Tab-separated table of C-alpha atoms and ligand atoms in Angstrom:
chain	number	residue	atom	x	y	z
C	1	MET	CA	-114.117	57.915	154.330
C	2	SER	CA	-115.092	61.384	155.550
C	3	THR	CA	-113.025	64.548	155.212
C	4	ALA	CA	-112.811	67.752	157.236
C	5	THR	CA	-110.606	70.710	156.302
C	6	SER	CA	-109.266	73.328	158.726
C	7	VAL	CA	-106.744	76.115	158.331
C	8	GLY	CA	-103.355	74.481	157.649
C	9	TYR	CA	-104.495	70.867	157.732
C	10	ARG	CA	-107.067	68.344	156.531
C	11	VAL	CA	-108.396	65.292	158.377
C	12	LEU	CA	-109.547	62.137	156.595
C	13	GLU	CA	-111.272	59.417	158.609
C	14	ASN	CA	-110.822	55.706	157.787
C	15	ALA	CA	-108.331	56.458	155.039
C	16	ARG	CA	-106.752	53.788	152.832
C	17	LEU	CA	-102.940	53.850	152.700
C	18	ASP	CA	-102.509	51.428	149.758
C	19	ALA	CA	-101.524	54.259	147.404
C	20	ARG	CA	-99.356	55.846	150.087
C	21	ASN	CA	-96.809	53.018	150.301
C	22	THR	CA	-94.675	51.952	147.336
C	23	PHE	CA	-95.110	48.253	148.215
C	24	GLY	CA	-98.785	48.907	147.437
C	25	VAL	CA	-99.950	46.729	150.322
C	26	ARG	CA	-103.316	47.179	151.977
C	27	ALA	CA	-103.444	49.287	155.107
C	28	THR	CA	-105.881	51.757	156.645
C	29	THR	CA	-105.767	54.369	159.363
C	30	PRO	CA	-108.679	55.642	161.420
C	31	LEU	CA	-107.260	59.166	161.074
C	32	LEU	CA	-105.079	60.618	158.317
C	33	VAL	CA	-103.977	64.199	158.930
C	34	GLU	CA	-102.479	66.082	155.972
C	35	VAL	CA	-100.595	69.169	157.105
C	36	ARG	CA	-100.061	72.083	154.702
C	37	ASP	CA	-98.620	74.495	157.243
C	38	ALA	CA	-96.177	73.196	159.874
C	39	THR	CA	-97.023	76.017	162.311
C	40	VAL	CA	-100.253	74.156	163.187
C	41	LEU	CA	-98.294	71.201	164.665
C	42	PRO	CA	-98.254	72.418	168.306
C	43	ASP	CA	-102.053	72.744	168.225
C	44	LEU	CA	-102.567	69.445	166.392
C	45	PHE	CA	-100.633	67.311	168.898
C	46	GLY	CA	-102.784	67.083	171.986
C	47	GLY	CA	-105.742	68.314	169.932
C	48	VAL	CA	-106.844	66.319	166.870
C	49	ILE	CA	-103.832	64.000	167.332
C	50	PRO	CA	-103.209	62.345	170.710
C	51	ARG	CA	-100.025	63.409	172.479
C	52	ASP	CA	-98.778	59.834	172.670
C	53	PRO	CA	-96.255	58.002	170.460
C	54	SER	CA	-98.913	56.187	168.416
C	55	THR	CA	-98.985	58.636	165.467
C	56	LEU	CA	-96.978	57.548	162.433
C	57	VAL	CA	-95.349	60.236	160.293
C	58	LEU	CA	-95.487	59.190	156.658
C	59	GLY	CA	-93.674	60.734	153.717
C	60	SER	CA	-94.299	59.034	150.384
C	61	GLY	CA	-94.133	55.548	151.904
C	62	SER	CA	-91.119	54.352	149.909
C	63	ASN	CA	-89.339	52.944	152.949
C	64	VAL	CA	-92.117	51.388	155.009
C	65	LEU	CA	-93.738	47.969	155.073
C	66	PHE	CA	-97.241	47.794	156.507
C	67	ALA	CA	-97.106	44.296	157.996
C	68	GLY	CA	-100.043	45.359	160.159
C	69	GLU	CA	-102.185	48.435	160.559
C	70	PRO	CA	-100.536	51.577	161.957
C	71	PRO	CA	-101.429	51.725	165.662
C	72	GLY	CA	-102.950	55.220	165.565
C	73	ALA	CA	-103.203	58.309	163.400
C	74	VAL	CA	-101.028	58.911	160.349
C	75	LEU	CA	-99.619	62.381	159.687
C	76	ALA	CA	-98.352	63.475	156.277
C	77	LEU	CA	-96.643	66.802	155.634
C	78	ASN	CA	-97.731	68.440	152.382
C	79	THR	CA	-95.513	71.482	152.892
C	80	ARG	CA	-93.874	72.384	149.593
C	81	ALA	CA	-91.688	75.526	149.856
C	82	PHE	CA	-88.017	75.593	148.967
C	83	GLY	CA	-85.398	78.181	148.066
C	84	THR	CA	-82.031	79.744	148.749
C	85	THR	CA	-81.478	81.067	152.282
C	86	GLY	CA	-77.934	82.445	152.283
C	87	ASP	CA	-74.270	81.708	151.957
C	88	GLU	CA	-71.728	80.236	154.327
C	89	GLY	CA	-68.042	79.532	153.777
C	90	GLY	CA	-68.417	79.805	150.009
C	91	ARG	CA	-71.305	77.346	149.907
C	92	ALA	CA	-74.904	78.226	149.158
C	93	LEU	CA	-77.511	77.427	151.789
C	94	VAL	CA	-80.797	76.066	150.454
C	95	ARG	CA	-83.822	75.067	152.501
C	96	ALA	CA	-86.698	72.784	151.612
C	97	ASP	CA	-89.878	71.892	153.463
C	98	ALA	CA	-90.315	68.266	154.523
C	99	GLY	CA	-93.071	67.596	151.973
C	100	VAL	CA	-90.979	68.528	148.913
C	101	VAL	CA	-90.301	65.620	146.539
C	102	TRP	CA	-86.612	64.725	146.930
C	103	HIS	CA	-85.790	64.197	143.247
C	104	ASP	CA	-87.523	67.455	142.185
C	105	PHE	CA	-85.434	69.277	144.774
C	106	VAL	CA	-82.200	67.641	143.533
C	107	LEU	CA	-82.973	68.741	139.958
C	108	TRP	CA	-83.791	72.268	141.126
C	109	THR	CA	-80.443	72.591	142.991
C	110	LEU	CA	-78.572	71.408	139.894
C	111	GLY	CA	-80.514	73.903	137.778
C	112	GLN	CA	-79.320	76.654	140.170
C	113	GLY	CA	-75.702	75.682	139.429
C	114	LEU	CA	-75.313	74.065	142.875
C	115	SER	CA	-73.749	70.660	143.280
C	116	GLY	CA	-73.478	67.896	145.843
C	117	LEU	CA	-76.793	66.093	145.463
C	118	GLU	CA	-76.215	64.786	141.892
C	119	ASN	CA	-75.228	61.258	143.017
C	120	LEU	CA	-78.462	61.111	145.043
C	121	ALA	CA	-80.732	61.748	142.041
C	122	LEU	CA	-83.910	59.695	141.592
C	123	ILE	CA	-84.096	58.377	145.169
C	124	PRO	CA	-87.847	58.216	145.824
C	125	GLY	CA	-89.376	60.038	148.769
C	126	THR	CA	-89.568	63.393	150.450
C	127	VAL	CA	-86.987	65.862	151.756
C	128	GLY	CA	-88.284	65.299	155.314
C	129	ALA	CA	-87.473	61.586	155.169
C	130	ALA	CA	-83.966	62.079	153.737
C	131	PRO	CA	-82.259	62.585	157.135
C	132	ILE	CA	-84.195	59.719	158.787
C	133	GLN	CA	-82.071	56.950	157.317
C	134	ASN	CA	-79.415	59.341	155.942
C	135	ILE	CA	-80.190	58.406	152.337
C	136	GLY	CA	-77.207	57.407	150.280
C	137	ALA	CA	-76.293	56.214	146.820
C	138	TYR	CA	-73.445	56.068	144.314
C	139	GLY	CA	-70.751	57.178	146.770
C	140	ALA	CA	-72.614	59.992	148.544
C	141	GLU	CA	-74.680	60.322	151.713
C	142	VAL	CA	-77.087	63.164	152.362
C	143	CYS	CA	-75.519	63.961	155.775
C	144	GLU	CA	-72.477	65.374	153.947
C	145	PHE	CA	-74.674	68.222	152.664
C	146	ILE	CA	-77.007	68.811	155.608
C	147	HIS	CA	-76.469	72.143	157.352
C	148	ALA	CA	-79.440	71.899	159.733
C	149	VAL	CA	-82.539	69.814	160.345
C	150	GLU	CA	-85.627	71.694	161.493
C	151	ALA	CA	-87.997	69.564	163.539
C	152	PHE	CA	-91.025	69.606	165.797
C	153	ASP	CA	-90.167	67.932	169.105
C	154	ARG	CA	-93.231	65.828	169.910
C	155	THR	CA	-92.155	65.384	173.543
C	156	THR	CA	-91.915	69.109	174.352
C	157	GLY	CA	-94.209	70.622	171.726
C	158	GLN	CA	-91.382	72.963	170.616
C	159	PHE	CA	-89.705	73.558	167.259
C	160	VAL	CA	-85.957	72.810	167.259
C	161	ARG	CA	-83.065	73.241	164.860
C	162	LEU	CA	-80.392	70.537	164.946
C	163	GLY	CA	-76.922	70.774	163.444
C	164	PRO	CA	-75.560	67.705	161.635
C	165	GLY	CA	-73.323	66.896	164.630
C	166	GLN	CA	-76.444	66.401	166.765
C	167	CYS	CA	-78.104	63.944	164.378
C	168	ASN	CA	-75.818	60.879	164.855
C	169	PHE	CA	-75.691	60.223	161.131
C	170	ALA	CA	-74.177	56.914	160.014
C	171	TYR	CA	-74.733	54.437	157.171
C	172	ARG	CA	-78.554	54.244	156.779
C	173	ASP	CA	-78.889	55.542	160.316
C	174	SER	CA	-79.551	58.639	162.427
C	175	LEU	CA	-80.890	59.821	165.753
C	176	PHE	CA	-84.314	60.122	164.076
C	177	LYS	CA	-84.390	56.460	163.075
C	178	HIS	CA	-83.815	55.423	166.681
C	179	GLU	CA	-86.413	57.822	168.091
C	180	PRO	CA	-89.254	57.729	165.563
C	181	HIS	CA	-91.753	59.233	168.033
C	182	HIS	CA	-89.553	62.118	169.107
C	183	TYR	CA	-88.784	64.380	166.158
C	184	LEU	CA	-91.018	65.261	163.262
C	185	VAL	CA	-88.764	66.759	160.587
C	186	THR	CA	-90.365	69.917	159.190
C	187	ALA	CA	-87.588	71.168	156.859
C	188	VAL	CA	-83.950	70.580	155.965
C	189	GLU	CA	-81.282	73.147	155.146
C	190	PHE	CA	-78.441	72.053	152.883
C	191	ALA	CA	-75.021	73.590	152.163
C	192	LEU	CA	-74.156	73.089	148.491
C	193	ALA	CA	-71.081	73.888	146.440
C	194	ARG	CA	-70.880	76.387	143.587
C	195	ASN	CA	-67.698	74.744	142.282
C	196	PHE	CA	-68.401	71.255	141.076
C	197	ILE	CA	-66.014	68.461	142.073
C	198	PRO	CA	-67.279	65.259	140.429
C	199	ARG	CA	-67.484	62.077	142.455
C	200	LEU	CA	-67.175	59.255	139.968
C	201	GLY	CA	-65.643	56.491	142.112
C	202	TYR	CA	-68.726	54.267	142.489
C	203	ALA	CA	-68.696	51.288	140.140
C	204	GLY	CA	-70.473	52.041	136.874
C	205	ILE	CA	-70.651	55.859	136.882
C	206	ALA	CA	-67.552	56.513	134.749
C	207	GLU	CA	-68.631	53.762	132.318
C	208	GLU	CA	-72.150	55.228	132.079
C	209	LEU	CA	-70.763	58.712	131.327
C	210	ALA	CA	-68.557	57.190	128.630
C	211	ALA	CA	-71.595	55.398	127.173
C	212	MET	CA	-73.390	58.766	127.129
C	213	GLY	CA	-70.532	60.107	124.987
C	214	ILE	CA	-69.236	62.461	127.686
C	215	VAL	CA	-65.498	62.935	127.528
C	216	GLY	CA	-63.453	64.957	130.027
C	217	VAL	CA	-64.889	66.422	133.202
C	218	PRO	CA	-68.681	66.012	133.273
C	219	ARG	CA	-71.138	68.630	134.500
C	220	ALA	CA	-73.082	67.893	137.697
C	221	MET	CA	-76.327	67.454	135.724
C	222	GLN	CA	-74.579	64.853	133.535
C	223	VAL	CA	-73.494	62.893	136.615
C	224	ALA	CA	-77.117	62.968	137.807
C	225	GLU	CA	-78.219	61.727	134.364
C	226	ALA	CA	-75.697	58.847	134.527
C	227	VAL	CA	-76.965	57.882	138.008
C	228	ILE	CA	-80.576	58.039	136.779
C	229	ARG	CA	-79.771	55.752	133.829
C	230	ILE	CA	-78.048	53.170	136.059
C	231	ARG	CA	-80.868	53.267	138.620
C	232	ARG	CA	-83.566	52.826	135.928
C	233	ARG	CA	-81.754	49.735	134.650
C	234	LYS	CA	-81.141	48.098	138.014
C	235	LEU	CA	-84.077	48.979	140.240
C	236	PRO	CA	-87.703	48.215	139.431
C	237	ASP	CA	-89.964	51.272	139.147
C	238	PRO	CA	-92.434	51.022	142.064
C	239	ALA	CA	-95.207	52.300	139.763
C	240	ARG	CA	-94.809	49.128	137.635
C	241	LEU	CA	-93.518	46.601	140.182
C	242	PRO	CA	-94.202	47.817	143.723
C	243	ASN	CA	-91.133	47.712	146.036
C	244	ALA	CA	-89.297	49.700	148.700
C	245	GLY	CA	-85.786	49.651	147.230
C	246	SER	CA	-83.203	47.649	149.180
C	247	PHE	CA	-85.035	45.552	151.737
C	248	PHE	CA	-81.918	44.880	153.826
C	249	LYS	CA	-78.995	47.069	154.843
C	250	ASN	CA	-75.570	45.970	153.707
C	251	PRO	CA	-74.193	44.206	156.804
C	252	ILE	CA	-71.162	45.687	158.550
C	253	VAL	CA	-69.048	42.940	160.087
C	254	PRO	CA	-65.745	42.801	162.002
C	255	ALA	CA	-62.860	42.780	159.488
C	256	ALA	CA	-61.420	39.785	161.338
C	257	HIS	CA	-64.459	37.684	160.350
C	258	THR	CA	-64.158	38.365	156.641
C	259	GLY	CA	-60.981	36.289	156.173
C	260	ALA	CA	-62.779	33.014	156.841
C	261	LEU	CA	-65.664	34.008	154.551
C	262	LEU	CA	-63.261	35.008	151.745
C	263	ALA	CA	-61.389	31.702	152.016
C	264	ILE	CA	-64.611	29.838	151.165
C	265	HIS	CA	-66.130	32.483	148.845
C	266	PRO	CA	-63.263	34.244	147.021
C	267	SER	CA	-65.628	36.383	144.908
C	268	LEU	CA	-67.401	37.878	147.956
C	269	PRO	CA	-67.445	41.685	147.472
C	270	LEU	CA	-66.017	43.621	150.457
C	271	PHE	CA	-66.197	47.383	150.952
C	272	ARG	CA	-64.309	49.712	153.314
C	273	THR	CA	-66.363	51.508	155.965
C	274	GLY	CA	-63.981	54.254	157.082
C	275	ASP	CA	-63.197	52.137	160.155
C	276	GLU	CA	-60.355	49.663	159.601
C	277	ALA	CA	-61.884	47.282	162.165
C	278	THR	CA	-64.970	46.640	160.023
C	279	ARG	CA	-65.959	45.819	156.448
C	280	LYS	CA	-69.274	46.174	154.630
C	281	LEU	CA	-70.604	43.115	152.804
C	282	SER	CA	-73.027	43.168	149.892
C	283	ALA	CA	-76.407	41.904	151.104
C	284	ALA	CA	-77.447	41.533	147.443
C	285	TRP	CA	-74.517	39.182	146.780
C	286	LEU	CA	-75.285	37.052	149.864
C	287	ILE	CA	-78.981	36.775	148.930
C	288	ASP	CA	-78.161	36.108	145.286
C	289	ALA	CA	-75.740	33.334	146.327
C	290	CYS	CA	-78.586	31.708	148.289
C	291	GLY	CA	-80.582	31.536	145.043
C	292	TRP	CA	-83.359	34.014	145.836
C	293	LYS	CA	-83.075	36.394	142.846
C	294	GLY	CA	-86.295	36.287	140.816
C	295	HIS	CA	-87.897	33.908	143.349
C	296	ARG	CA	-91.673	34.219	143.754
C	297	GLU	CA	-94.102	32.958	146.429
C	298	GLY	CA	-97.594	33.916	145.288
C	299	ASP	CA	-97.423	37.673	144.759
C	300	ALA	CA	-94.457	38.219	147.085
C	301	GLY	CA	-91.109	37.967	145.348
C	302	VAL	CA	-87.527	39.064	144.815
C	303	ALA	CA	-86.824	41.341	141.833
C	304	PRO	CA	-85.309	39.525	138.838
C	305	THR	CA	-82.920	42.473	138.333
C	306	HIS	CA	-81.710	42.905	141.931
C	307	ALA	CA	-81.535	40.368	144.759
C	308	LEU	CA	-81.894	43.044	147.461
C	309	VAL	CA	-85.287	44.275	146.289
C	310	LEU	CA	-88.472	42.559	147.468
C	311	VAL	CA	-91.422	43.119	145.159
C	312	ASN	CA	-95.194	42.861	145.245
C	313	HIS	CA	-96.404	41.245	142.009
C	314	GLY	CA	-100.009	42.205	142.738
C	315	ASN	CA	-101.867	41.442	145.920
C	316	ALA	CA	-99.163	40.377	148.367
C	317	SER	CA	-99.951	41.378	151.938
C	318	GLY	CA	-97.412	43.031	154.185
C	319	MET	CA	-97.203	39.830	156.243
C	320	GLN	CA	-96.482	37.740	153.123
C	321	LEU	CA	-93.632	40.088	152.159
C	322	LEU	CA	-92.347	40.037	155.724
C	323	GLY	CA	-92.495	36.219	155.801
C	324	LEU	CA	-90.413	36.036	152.620
C	325	ALA	CA	-87.928	38.565	154.033
C	326	ARG	CA	-87.534	36.502	157.197
C	327	ARG	CA	-86.873	33.318	155.189
C	328	ILE	CA	-84.266	35.148	153.110
C	329	ALA	CA	-82.521	36.472	156.237
C	330	ASP	CA	-82.603	33.004	157.851
C	331	SER	CA	-81.014	31.411	154.786
C	332	VAL	CA	-78.203	34.012	154.689
C	333	GLN	CA	-77.601	33.488	158.411
C	334	ALA	CA	-77.486	29.707	157.959
C	335	ARG	CA	-75.144	29.756	154.959
C	336	PHE	CA	-72.809	32.672	155.791
C	337	GLY	CA	-73.338	33.302	159.522
C	338	VAL	CA	-74.234	36.909	158.662
C	339	LYS	CA	-77.247	38.639	160.186
C	340	LEU	CA	-79.309	40.809	157.829
C	341	GLU	CA	-81.294	43.757	159.166
C	342	PRO	CA	-84.234	45.245	157.300
C	343	GLU	CA	-83.841	48.763	155.943
C	344	PRO	CA	-87.521	49.859	155.719
C	345	ARG	CA	-89.550	50.655	158.807
C	346	ILE	CA	-91.844	47.732	159.534
C	347	ILE	CA	-95.232	48.782	160.864
C	348	GLY	CA	-97.495	46.614	163.006
C	349	VAL	CA	-95.151	43.770	164.025
C	350	GLU	CA	-91.607	43.354	165.269
C	351	TRP	CA	-88.966	42.179	162.782
V	1	FAD	P1	-91.411	57.098	154.175
V	1	FAD	O1	-91.191	55.781	153.539
V	1	FAD	O2	-92.784	57.637	154.177
V	1	FAD	O3	-90.869	57.052	155.667
V	1	FAD	C1	-89.653	56.427	155.973
V	1	FAD	C2	-89.352	56.639	157.457
V	1	FAD	O4	-89.147	58.020	157.712
V	1	FAD	C3	-90.518	56.242	158.368
V	1	FAD	O5	-89.970	55.776	159.588
V	1	FAD	C4	-91.250	57.544	158.606
V	1	FAD	O6	-91.976	57.558	159.836
V	1	FAD	C5	-90.101	58.522	158.643
V	1	FAD	N1	-90.443	59.874	158.194
V	1	FAD	C6	-90.843	60.259	156.958
V	1	FAD	N2	-90.993	61.595	156.901
V	1	FAD	C7	-90.687	62.062	158.132
V	1	FAD	C8	-90.658	63.362	158.731
V	1	FAD	N3	-90.990	64.449	158.036
V	1	FAD	N4	-90.311	63.470	160.039
V	1	FAD	C9	-89.992	62.374	160.770
V	1	FAD	N5	-90.006	61.124	160.268
V	1	FAD	C10	-90.352	60.975	158.973
V	1	FAD	N6	-82.881	54.923	149.994
V	1	FAD	C11	-81.562	55.267	149.971
V	1	FAD	O7	-81.018	55.691	150.989
V	1	FAD	N7	-80.831	55.150	148.824
V	1	FAD	C12	-81.346	54.691	147.674
V	1	FAD	O8	-80.647	54.598	146.675
V	1	FAD	C13	-82.718	54.318	147.657
V	1	FAD	N8	-83.298	53.835	146.539
V	1	FAD	C14	-84.600	53.468	146.540
V	1	FAD	C15	-85.156	52.988	145.359
V	1	FAD	C16	-86.488	52.621	145.312
V	1	FAD	C17	-87.072	52.101	144.013
V	1	FAD	C18	-87.296	52.767	146.469
V	1	FAD	C19	-88.760	52.416	146.419
V	1	FAD	C20	-86.743	53.234	147.667
V	1	FAD	C21	-85.385	53.589	147.709
V	1	FAD	N9	-84.785	54.077	148.884
V	1	FAD	C22	-83.463	54.454	148.870
V	1	FAD	C23	-85.561	54.201	150.130
V	1	FAD	C24	-86.392	55.506	150.217
V	1	FAD	O9	-86.489	56.119	148.966
V	1	FAD	C25	-85.779	56.489	151.203
V	1	FAD	O10	-85.649	55.930	152.483
V	1	FAD	C26	-86.632	57.776	151.321
V	1	FAD	O11	-85.939	58.738	152.072
V	1	FAD	C27	-87.994	57.524	151.962
V	1	FAD	O12	-88.767	58.690	151.791
V	1	FAD	P2	-90.339	58.689	152.043
V	1	FAD	O13	-90.805	60.106	152.009
V	1	FAD	O14	-91.003	57.756	151.112
V	1	FAD	O15	-90.402	58.154	153.552
V	2	EPU	N1	-75.088	42.209	143.501
V	2	EPU	C1	-75.349	40.869	143.366
V	2	EPU	N2	-76.584	40.497	142.914
V	2	EPU	C2	-77.541	41.404	142.608
V	2	EPU	C3	-77.259	42.772	142.736
V	2	EPU	C4	-76.026	43.156	143.197
V	2	EPU	O1	-74.507	40.031	143.646
V	2	EPU	O2	-78.651	40.990	142.224
V	2	EPU	C5	-73.772	42.606	144.028
V	2	EPU	C6	-72.778	42.991	142.955
V	2	EPU	O3	-71.532	42.464	143.342
V	2	EPU	C7	-72.712	44.494	143.055
V	2	EPU	C8	-72.993	44.727	144.546
V	2	EPU	O4	-73.920	43.711	144.889
V	2	EPU	O5	-71.472	44.984	142.692
V	2	EPU	C9	-73.557	46.090	144.871
V	2	EPU	O6	-74.771	46.310	144.115
V	2	EPU	P1	-75.351	47.765	143.896
V	2	EPU	O7	-74.330	48.659	143.294
V	2	EPU	O8	-76.657	47.649	143.217
V	2	EPU	O9	-75.540	48.306	145.372
V	2	EPU	P2	-76.261	47.682	146.640
V	2	EPU	O10	-75.222	47.540	147.704
V	2	EPU	O11	-77.062	46.498	146.335
V	2	EPU	C10	-76.687	50.021	147.661
V	2	EPU	C11	-77.803	50.707	148.372
V	2	EPU	C12	-78.803	51.254	147.364
V	2	EPU	C13	-78.083	52.252	146.475
V	2	EPU	C14	-76.939	51.531	145.749
V	2	EPU	C15	-76.101	52.483	144.933
V	2	EPU	C16	-78.037	49.678	150.533
V	2	EPU	C17	-78.818	48.760	151.408
V	2	EPU	N3	-78.472	49.803	149.284
V	2	EPU	O12	-77.238	48.893	147.019
V	2	EPU	O13	-79.810	51.945	148.086
V	2	EPU	O14	-78.961	52.803	145.518
V	2	EPU	O15	-76.069	50.925	146.750
V	2	EPU	O16	-75.325	53.249	145.779
V	2	EPU	O17	-77.066	50.275	150.995
V	2	EPU	C18	-81.924	51.627	149.165
V	2	EPU	O18	-81.342	51.960	150.214
V	2	EPU	O19	-83.142	51.379	149.113
V	2	EPU	C19	-81.134	51.545	147.933
V	2	EPU	C20	-81.659	51.178	146.759
């Protein structure tokens, strides 16, 4: 591997990506470009980086599966600034560069007395990736707090600022997810509350707070602590057992179809979606019911603590993990007639 450094960016040739994806699978790129200053992007695209869609933007690799090599260059944003930018409608505006670590940013906002992001504590990854799949957990979605997304438009070479209404946010979905070669997110601005209104409806949070000895209305930092404790119990730490969190999205199905499923499987969990015509099913429950939890094929496996999490026990390849995922999805389709869709971005092959 050779390295060259220029103002605002660094280029590494033939770079390994094994440590840059939380599945820990082997992958390499002929060209890794680490950007420290987003203003160099217009010069980079069409210069060091070809102006075609082949370049993959990578955050911390906690929602990608390298089933093959990335087709071209890989660009990582190492931009790290964040701070308060103003006030609007009684809420504080805070802005963070794409390269900021999400959980560090959440803790910083809470430390500033700002709330909203507490239920999203400990989600791995970067601020820049948060809008891509509209990260969500424990009854909150990041789109509720996004004031603007700043991006570099790879098709025009211009910087743009998009309001949340332009981003098509939905459950684990956004405009950015559908057009991965169009927008490179450079920063996100959030609108956060100064008056804390706790959101404790998601199963387990109130119980965790009680177990922590918190009585009455909790503080936002305490809600974050409860979420962190639940997450540490349920989800394997990628540093110990490499994984990418939930491998499948929870399927959204027509409400009319759920009656027949419930008649056969009365314990099937069903969740409201905000649209009375549909219901969300638990992919973990469906996979668990097919007997996959804790299953292992060589080094590719399913976490013993959560049926939705595929894990790499050591040297599984991306293709081995993908093969296991496909068999899991086929078995859920065969038994329940429900189609599972992967959540992480799969690189190199089609799902
Ligand atoms: P990457 O994995 O590097 O990239 C993900 C996608 O975003 C790729 O398509 C990539 O090209 C694109 N991308 C990244 N940065 C940019 C950018 N700046 N501009 C344009 N595109 C970009 N997710 C949840 O929603 N909720 C959870 O509770 C949750 N829990 C998890 C738990 C574990 C243990 C793990 C490993 C993952 C979990 N995830 C969860 C998934 C993951 O943390 C999120 O999707 C996170 O936002 C990914 O961030 P990243 O920086 O690692 O992105
Ligand atoms: N369940 C099982 N078996 C299991 C695990 C769970 O049957 O092994 C059932 C239980 O009935 C449980 C239900 O699934 O009540 C839901 O489980 P959990 O609360 O863990 O949530 P999830 O639907 O599996 C989703 C997100 C997670 C997020 C949690 C908390 C998706 C695809 N996943 O998981 O996000 O952290 O809710 O809000 O929506 C991720 O996206 O990577 C991720 C980890």
